[in-house]
Amino acid sequence: MSHHFIRFSHVSYTYPSGTKALDDVSFLITHGEKVALLGVNGAGKSTLLLHTNGLLLAQEGEVNVGDVPVTRKTLPLVRQSVGLVFQNPDDQLFMPTVEEDVAFGPANMRLPDAEIGRRVEVALDRVGALDLRRRAPSELSGGQKRRVAIATVLSMEPSILVLDEPTSNLDWKAQAGLMDLLREFDHTCLIATHDLELIREVCRRCLVLDGGRLVADVTPGELLADGALRALLGLGAERQELRVKS
Ligand SMILES: Nc1ncnc2c1ncn2[C@@H]1O[C@H](COP(=O)(O)OP(=O)(O)OP(=O)(O)O)[C@@H](O)[C@H]1O
Ligand SMILES: [Mg+2]
């Protein structure tokens, strides 16, 4: 894949229960952009993110990662490019130990053992979780699980990083570490979040979902200046944390 962009073209998705979670969503995120995905609970953020690596497949419209359409056939290729960190770390961690979980992706890519070992070390170190490597994921705290879940994706060295509310459960130090990591990440990031500090520190563009529809594609500054968008997101007048950094 020459260009690591994500394109949604008229994507709609309805859950079997009948809830229409995405409704004709179109956007393009180009290489290197760091984009926040906003919307109230139930707006469709997680559903959209699950389409970026084919965990859900568009029922209408098309998702493209680079020049590859996301279909059942292209899933292995797409998943080498797109690293998705789930909203709930328990959905991501299933091996007996932390290091086996972090090694799982690289092992699936059939990398040599030495390279797998190197990646596990680097990824766990990057999230400050090297000391947890021999622990059982099920016995970790919420924030520890979150860090390990992020490491399981970093170890695959994705060119597009997709994170679903990554700062929830993280202590302040871990939040700051994650923001450094995201700032330093050279490639494309799409991040569903309610965290204004994260948006201010990392993102230059915000997509806003409302009832499954994409209703805004703006800079953080524009978002703050827009009374209707603020009201939609429940951002009161006193919430000024989104000041854009100079
Ligand atoms: N597995 C599912 N089966 C049926 N409906 C679902 C399922 N997952 C989500 N939904 C519904 O789809 C809509 C969008 O949900 P989604 O999880 O994408 O929202 P979200 O923006 O990520 O919310 P949150 O901020 O709470 O994480 C909601 O109405 C939700 O109830
Ligand atoms: Mg969600």
mmCIF file of C-alpha atoms and ligand atoms in Angstrom:
data_model
loop_
_atom_site.group_PDB
_atom_site.id
_atom_site.type_symbol
_atom_site.label_atom_id
_atom_site.label_comp_id
_atom_site.label_asym_id
_atom_site.label_seq_id
_atom_site.Cartn_x
_atom_site.Cartn_y
_atom_site.Cartn_z
ATOM 1 C CA MET A 1 0.000 0.000 0.000
ATOM 2 C CA SER A 2 1.654 3.177 -1.110
ATOM 3 C CA HIS A 3 -0.485 5.717 0.677
ATOM 4 C CA HIS A 4 -1.862 5.134 4.120
ATOM 5 C CA PHE A 5 -5.173 6.888 3.826
ATOM 6 C CA ILE A 6 -8.626 5.814 4.993
ATOM 7 C CA ARG A 7 -11.616 6.594 2.843
ATOM 8 C CA PHE A 8 -15.254 6.015 3.778
ATOM 9 C CA SER A 9 -17.610 6.377 0.827
ATOM 10 C CA HIS A 10 -21.322 6.484 1.667
ATOM 11 C CA VAL A 11 -20.980 3.871 4.408
ATOM 12 C CA SER A 12 -24.117 2.722 6.226
ATOM 13 C CA TYR A 13 -24.450 0.014 8.852
ATOM 14 C CA THR A 14 -27.506 -1.341 10.676
ATOM 15 C CA TYR A 15 -27.102 -3.826 13.555
ATOM 16 C CA PRO A 16 -29.221 -6.996 13.357
ATOM 17 C CA SER A 17 -31.366 -5.513 16.152
ATOM 18 C CA GLY A 18 -32.421 -2.798 13.716
ATOM 19 C CA THR A 19 -30.353 0.113 15.064
ATOM 20 C CA LYS A 20 -28.960 2.144 12.189
ATOM 21 C CA ALA A 21 -25.548 3.022 13.660
ATOM 22 C CA LEU A 22 -23.938 4.573 10.556
ATOM 23 C CA ASP A 23 -25.882 6.493 7.966
ATOM 24 C CA ASP A 24 -24.218 7.475 4.679
ATOM 25 C CA VAL A 25 -20.841 8.407 6.167
ATOM 26 C CA SER A 26 -18.139 9.737 3.823
ATOM 27 C CA PHE A 27 -14.706 11.212 4.594
ATOM 28 C CA LEU A 28 -11.052 10.924 3.648
ATOM 29 C CA ILE A 29 -8.182 10.893 6.115
ATOM 30 C CA THR A 30 -4.830 11.330 4.401
ATOM 31 C CA HIS A 31 -1.402 10.098 5.408
ATOM 32 C CA GLY A 32 -0.093 11.526 8.654
ATOM 33 C CA GLU A 33 -3.340 13.203 9.750
ATOM 34 C CA LYS A 34 -4.370 12.877 13.381
ATOM 35 C CA VAL A 35 -8.131 13.013 13.581
ATOM 36 C CA ALA A 36 -10.482 12.979 16.567
ATOM 37 C CA LEU A 37 -13.863 11.269 16.246
ATOM 38 C CA LEU A 38 -16.457 12.904 18.474
ATOM 39 C CA GLY A 39 -20.082 12.318 19.336
ATOM 40 C CA VAL A 40 -22.242 11.595 22.346
ATOM 41 C CA ASN A 41 -22.665 8.059 23.706
ATOM 42 C CA GLY A 42 -24.333 5.946 21.054
ATOM 43 C CA ALA A 43 -23.492 8.325 18.175
ATOM 44 C CA GLY A 44 -21.740 5.552 16.224
ATOM 45 C CA LYS A 45 -18.042 6.132 16.953
ATOM 46 C CA SER A 46 -17.116 2.553 17.867
ATOM 47 C CA THR A 47 -19.196 1.209 14.995
ATOM 48 C CA LEU A 48 -17.285 3.448 12.596
ATOM 49 C CA LEU A 49 -13.900 2.399 13.997
ATOM 50 C CA LEU A 50 -14.797 -1.293 13.683
ATOM 51 C CA HIS A 51 -15.182 -0.662 9.943
ATOM 52 C CA THR A 52 -11.580 0.585 9.573
ATOM 53 C CA ASN A 53 -10.096 -2.897 9.916
ATOM 54 C CA GLY A 54 -13.024 -4.936 8.699
ATOM 55 C CA LEU A 55 -14.359 -6.223 12.021
ATOM 56 C CA LEU A 56 -17.586 -4.866 10.628
ATOM 57 C CA LEU A 57 -18.034 -4.730 6.865
ATOM 58 C CA ALA A 58 -19.975 -1.905 5.252
ATOM 59 C CA GLN A 59 -23.479 -2.980 4.291
ATOM 60 C CA GLU A 60 -23.754 -0.032 1.945
ATOM 61 C CA GLY A 61 -20.893 2.009 0.534
ATOM 62 C CA GLU A 62 -17.198 1.187 0.736
ATOM 63 C CA VAL A 63 -14.228 1.566 3.065
ATOM 64 C CA ASN A 64 -10.751 1.816 1.557
ATOM 65 C CA VAL A 65 -7.439 1.572 3.351
ATOM 66 C CA GLY A 66 -4.796 2.881 1.011
ATOM 67 C CA ASP A 67 -5.755 1.511 -2.378
ATOM 68 C CA VAL A 68 -7.304 -1.628 -0.877
ATOM 69 C CA PRO A 69 -11.083 -1.955 -0.453
ATOM 70 C CA VAL A 70 -11.939 -3.510 2.936
ATOM 71 C CA THR A 71 -13.634 -6.809 2.122
ATOM 72 C CA ARG A 72 -13.548 -10.302 3.580
ATOM 73 C CA LYS A 73 -10.783 -11.196 1.094
ATOM 74 C CA THR A 74 -8.483 -8.304 1.941
ATOM 75 C CA LEU A 75 -8.740 -8.585 5.750
ATOM 76 C CA PRO A 76 -5.206 -9.992 6.337
ATOM 77 C CA LEU A 77 -3.689 -7.175 4.280
ATOM 78 C CA VAL A 78 -5.848 -4.496 5.860
ATOM 79 C CA ARG A 79 -5.069 -5.691 9.378
ATOM 80 C CA GLN A 80 -1.337 -5.381 8.730
ATOM 81 C CA SER A 81 -1.875 -1.681 8.115
ATOM 82 C CA VAL A 82 -4.642 -0.776 10.534
ATOM 83 C CA GLY A 83 -4.062 -1.308 14.249
ATOM 84 C CA LEU A 84 -7.313 -0.986 16.176
ATOM 85 C CA VAL A 85 -7.386 -0.626 19.970
ATOM 86 C CA PHE A 86 -10.866 -1.550 21.210
ATOM 87 C CA GLN A 87 -12.930 0.526 23.614
ATOM 88 C CA ASN A 88 -12.898 -2.379 26.084
ATOM 89 C CA PRO A 89 -9.414 -3.887 26.646
ATOM 90 C CA ASP A 90 -10.996 -7.180 27.746
ATOM 91 C CA ASP A 91 -11.988 -7.664 24.090
ATOM 92 C CA GLN A 92 -8.324 -7.412 23.065
ATOM 93 C CA LEU A 93 -6.562 -9.559 25.668
ATOM 94 C CA PHE A 94 -7.055 -13.311 25.582
ATOM 95 C CA MET A 95 -3.665 -15.005 26.062
ATOM 96 C CA PRO A 96 -2.375 -16.394 29.394
ATOM 97 C CA THR A 97 0.324 -13.721 29.755
ATOM 98 C CA VAL A 98 0.818 -10.117 28.731
ATOM 99 C CA GLU A 99 3.873 -10.884 26.597
ATOM 100 C CA GLU A 100 2.022 -13.595 24.694
ATOM 101 C CA ASP A 101 -0.769 -11.143 23.968
ATOM 102 C CA VAL A 102 1.700 -8.547 22.674
ATOM 103 C CA ALA A 103 3.540 -11.221 20.639
ATOM 104 C CA PHE A 104 0.316 -12.546 19.109
ATOM 105 C CA GLY A 105 0.074 -10.074 16.205
ATOM 106 C CA PRO A 106 3.750 -10.247 15.138
ATOM 107 C CA ALA A 107 3.646 -14.061 15.444
ATOM 108 C CA ASN A 108 0.625 -14.113 13.149
ATOM 109 C CA MET A 109 2.650 -12.071 10.681
ATOM 110 C CA ARG A 110 5.181 -14.970 10.792
ATOM 111 C CA LEU A 111 8.062 -12.752 11.832
ATOM 112 C CA PRO A 112 11.267 -14.395 13.117
ATOM 113 C CA ASP A 113 11.374 -15.054 16.876
ATOM 114 C CA ALA A 114 14.097 -12.486 17.495
ATOM 115 C CA GLU A 115 12.036 -9.789 15.774
ATOM 116 C CA ILE A 116 8.916 -10.783 17.718
ATOM 117 C CA GLY A 117 10.909 -10.529 20.954
ATOM 118 C CA ARG A 118 12.243 -7.108 19.991
ATOM 119 C CA ARG A 119 8.783 -5.817 19.131
ATOM 120 C CA VAL A 120 7.267 -7.093 22.383
ATOM 121 C CA GLU A 121 9.989 -5.345 24.343
ATOM 122 C CA VAL A 122 9.672 -2.059 22.462
ATOM 123 C CA ALA A 123 5.860 -1.983 22.574
ATOM 124 C CA LEU A 124 5.621 -2.772 26.290
ATOM 125 C CA ASP A 125 8.344 -0.263 27.076
ATOM 126 C CA ARG A 126 6.544 2.388 25.015
ATOM 127 C CA VAL A 127 3.427 2.111 27.208
ATOM 128 C CA GLY A 128 5.371 1.711 30.464
ATOM 129 C CA ALA A 129 4.274 -1.898 30.963
ATOM 130 C CA LEU A 130 7.502 -3.905 30.679
ATOM 131 C CA ASP A 131 7.211 -4.920 34.329
ATOM 132 C CA LEU A 132 3.822 -6.540 33.583
ATOM 133 C CA ARG A 133 5.090 -8.867 30.867
ATOM 134 C CA ARG A 134 4.687 -12.102 32.802
ATOM 135 C CA ARG A 135 1.382 -11.190 34.436
ATOM 136 C CA ALA A 136 -2.013 -12.588 33.467
ATOM 137 C CA PRO A 137 -3.979 -9.904 31.593
ATOM 138 C CA SER A 138 -7.188 -10.855 33.390
ATOM 139 C CA GLU A 139 -5.584 -9.930 36.699
ATOM 140 C CA LEU A 140 -4.479 -6.418 35.723
ATOM 141 C CA SER A 141 -6.090 -3.132 36.727
ATOM 142 C CA GLY A 142 -8.198 -1.242 34.179
ATOM 143 C CA GLY A 143 -5.400 1.187 33.317
ATOM 144 C CA GLN A 144 -2.811 -1.580 33.089
ATOM 145 C CA LYS A 145 -5.089 -3.499 30.726
ATOM 146 C CA ARG A 146 -5.495 -0.392 28.593
ATOM 147 C CA ARG A 147 -1.732 0.033 28.274
ATOM 148 C CA VAL A 148 -1.218 -3.610 27.357
ATOM 149 C CA ALA A 149 -4.059 -3.428 24.805
ATOM 150 C CA ILE A 150 -2.302 -0.479 23.155
ATOM 151 C CA ALA A 151 0.983 -2.459 23.163
ATOM 152 C CA THR A 152 -0.683 -5.409 21.387
ATOM 153 C CA VAL A 153 -1.367 -3.072 18.497
ATOM 154 C CA LEU A 154 1.948 -1.156 18.573
ATOM 155 C CA SER A 155 3.837 -4.445 18.267
ATOM 156 C CA MET A 156 2.352 -4.867 14.795
ATOM 157 C CA GLU A 157 3.880 -1.521 13.787
ATOM 158 C CA PRO A 158 0.724 -0.359 12.023
ATOM 159 C CA SER A 159 0.783 2.506 9.579
ATOM 160 C CA ILE A 160 -2.706 3.582 10.675
ATOM 161 C CA LEU A 161 -3.483 3.656 14.374
ATOM 162 C CA VAL A 162 -7.154 3.600 15.386
ATOM 163 C CA LEU A 163 -7.963 4.074 19.068
ATOM 164 C CA ASP A 164 -11.334 3.897 20.806
ATOM 165 C CA GLU A 165 -11.319 6.143 23.883
ATOM 166 C CA PRO A 166 -7.674 5.376 24.646
ATOM 167 C CA THR A 167 -7.244 7.600 27.703
ATOM 168 C CA SER A 168 -10.106 6.171 29.744
ATOM 169 C CA ASN A 169 -8.781 4.477 32.918
ATOM 170 C CA LEU A 170 -5.289 5.916 32.433
ATOM 171 C CA ASP A 171 -3.690 7.860 35.275
ATOM 172 C CA TRP A 172 -2.322 11.320 34.434
ATOM 173 C CA LYS A 173 1.201 10.093 33.883
ATOM 174 C CA ALA A 174 0.028 7.351 31.525
ATOM 175 C CA GLN A 175 -2.202 9.876 29.701
ATOM 176 C CA ALA A 176 0.787 12.170 29.190
ATOM 177 C CA GLY A 177 2.845 9.190 27.975
ATOM 178 C CA LEU A 178 0.129 8.216 25.507
ATOM 179 C CA MET A 179 -0.089 11.760 24.172
ATOM 180 C CA ASP A 180 3.689 11.794 23.626
ATOM 181 C CA LEU A 181 3.400 8.477 21.816
ATOM 182 C CA LEU A 182 0.616 9.746 19.568
ATOM 183 C CA ARG A 183 2.414 13.015 18.828
ATOM 184 C CA GLU A 184 5.548 11.088 17.869
ATOM 185 C CA PHE A 185 3.646 8.537 15.757
ATOM 186 C CA ASP A 186 4.513 9.521 12.173
ATOM 187 C CA HIS A 187 1.553 7.977 10.483
ATOM 188 C CA THR A 188 -2.224 8.317 10.446
ATOM 189 C CA CYS A 189 -4.315 8.289 13.655
ATOM 190 C CA LEU A 190 -8.072 8.148 14.127
ATOM 191 C CA ILE A 191 -9.110 8.487 17.759
ATOM 192 C CA ALA A 192 -12.613 8.296 19.225
ATOM 193 C CA THR A 193 -12.504 10.315 22.406
ATOM 194 C CA HIS A 194 -14.322 12.517 24.886
ATOM 195 C CA ASP A 195 -10.954 13.792 26.129
ATOM 196 C CA LEU A 196 -10.498 17.470 25.317
ATOM 197 C CA GLU A 197 -6.887 17.486 26.454
ATOM 198 C CA LEU A 198 -6.074 14.674 24.033
ATOM 199 C CA ILE A 199 -7.737 16.555 21.180
ATOM 200 C CA ARG A 200 -5.881 19.752 22.040
ATOM 201 C CA GLU A 201 -2.532 18.014 22.333
ATOM 202 C CA VAL A 202 -2.725 15.654 19.365
ATOM 203 C CA CYS A 203 -5.466 16.379 16.817
ATOM 204 C CA ARG A 204 -5.799 19.049 14.174
ATOM 205 C CA ARG A 205 -9.112 17.803 12.803
ATOM 206 C CA CYS A 206 -12.390 16.649 14.379
ATOM 207 C CA LEU A 207 -15.110 14.522 12.793
ATOM 208 C CA VAL A 208 -18.422 14.707 14.629
ATOM 209 C CA LEU A 209 -21.063 11.980 14.492
ATOM 210 C CA ASP A 210 -24.671 12.454 15.492
ATOM 211 C CA GLY A 211 -27.081 9.537 15.279
ATOM 212 C CA GLY A 212 -24.792 7.754 12.831
ATOM 213 C CA ARG A 213 -24.436 10.735 10.507
ATOM 214 C CA LEU A 214 -21.281 12.744 9.993
ATOM 215 C CA VAL A 215 -22.391 16.265 10.868
ATOM 216 C CA ALA A 216 -19.090 18.163 11.045
ATOM 217 C CA ASP A 217 -15.508 17.996 9.805
ATOM 218 C CA VAL A 218 -13.750 20.897 11.503
ATOM 219 C CA THR A 219 -10.615 22.008 13.327
ATOM 220 C CA PRO A 220 -10.675 21.952 17.145
ATOM 221 C CA GLY A 221 -10.853 25.752 17.088
ATOM 222 C CA GLU A 222 -13.849 25.740 14.752
ATOM 223 C CA LEU A 223 -15.559 23.150 16.918
ATOM 224 C CA LEU A 224 -15.234 25.328 19.982
ATOM 225 C CA ALA A 225 -16.481 28.403 18.173
ATOM 226 C CA ASP A 226 -19.593 26.620 16.925
ATOM 227 C CA GLY A 227 -22.434 26.969 19.421
ATOM 228 C CA ALA A 228 -24.589 24.312 17.776
ATOM 229 C CA LEU A 229 -21.770 21.732 17.812
ATOM 230 C CA ARG A 230 -20.935 22.562 21.418
ATOM 231 C CA ALA A 231 -24.565 22.091 22.381
ATOM 232 C CA LEU A 232 -24.731 18.822 20.447
ATOM 233 C CA LEU A 233 -21.724 17.486 22.350
ATOM 234 C CA GLY A 234 -22.886 18.919 25.671
ATOM 235 C CA LEU A 235 -19.867 21.216 25.909
ATOM 236 C CA GLY A 236 -20.955 24.011 28.212
ATOM 237 C CA ALA A 237 -19.698 27.565 27.828
ATOM 238 C CA GLU A 238 -17.343 27.048 30.771
ATOM 239 C CA ARG A 239 -15.467 24.225 29.031
ATOM 240 C CA GLN A 240 -12.625 26.094 27.356
ATOM 241 C CA GLU A 241 -10.000 23.349 27.538
ATOM 242 C CA LEU A 242 -9.862 23.095 23.776
ATOM 243 C CA ARG A 243 -7.814 26.245 23.279
ATOM 244 C CA VAL A 244 -5.776 25.582 20.193
ATOM 245 C CA LYS A 245 -2.053 25.540 20.834
ATOM 246 C CA SER A 246 -0.029 28.133 18.971
HETATM 247 N N1 LIG B 1 -23.585 -5.058 19.063
HETATM 248 C C1 LIG B 1 -24.603 -4.210 18.918
HETATM 249 N N2 LIG B 1 -25.854 -4.639 18.652
HETATM 250 C C2 LIG B 1 -26.873 -3.790 18.478
HETATM 251 N N3 LIG B 1 -26.762 -2.455 18.577
HETATM 252 C C3 LIG B 1 -25.557 -1.957 18.861
HETATM 253 C C4 LIG B 1 -24.404 -2.793 19.040
HETATM 254 N N4 LIG B 1 -23.349 -2.006 19.305
HETATM 255 C C5 LIG B 1 -23.805 -0.742 19.301
HETATM 256 N N5 LIG B 1 -25.128 -0.704 19.017
HETATM 257 C C6 LIG B 1 -25.956 0.509 18.888
HETATM 258 O O1 LIG B 1 -25.444 1.264 17.792
HETATM 259 C C7 LIG B 1 -25.418 2.649 18.117
HETATM 260 C C8 LIG B 1 -24.004 3.158 18.021
HETATM 261 O O2 LIG B 1 -23.217 2.534 19.024
HETATM 262 P P1 LIG B 1 -21.656 2.792 19.162
HETATM 263 O O3 LIG B 1 -21.148 1.783 20.134
HETATM 264 O O4 LIG B 1 -21.046 2.830 17.819
HETATM 265 O O5 LIG B 1 -21.645 4.265 19.813
HETATM 266 P P2 LIG B 1 -20.445 5.121 20.388
HETATM 267 O O6 LIG B 1 -20.487 6.460 19.724
HETATM 268 O O7 LIG B 1 -19.184 4.354 20.285
HETATM 269 O O8 LIG B 1 -20.857 5.323 21.927
HETATM 270 P P3 LIG B 1 -19.969 5.420 23.271
HETATM 271 O O9 LIG B 1 -19.500 6.844 23.392
HETATM 272 O O10 LIG B 1 -20.938 5.065 24.349
HETATM 273 O O11 LIG B 1 -18.852 4.438 23.166
HETATM 274 C C9 LIG B 1 -26.037 2.775 19.510
HETATM 275 O O12 LIG B 1 -27.401 3.098 19.347
HETATM 276 C C10 LIG B 1 -25.864 1.392 20.095
HETATM 277 O O13 LIG B 1 -26.885 1.137 21.042
HETATM 278 MG MG MG B 2 -17.879 3.607 21.680
#
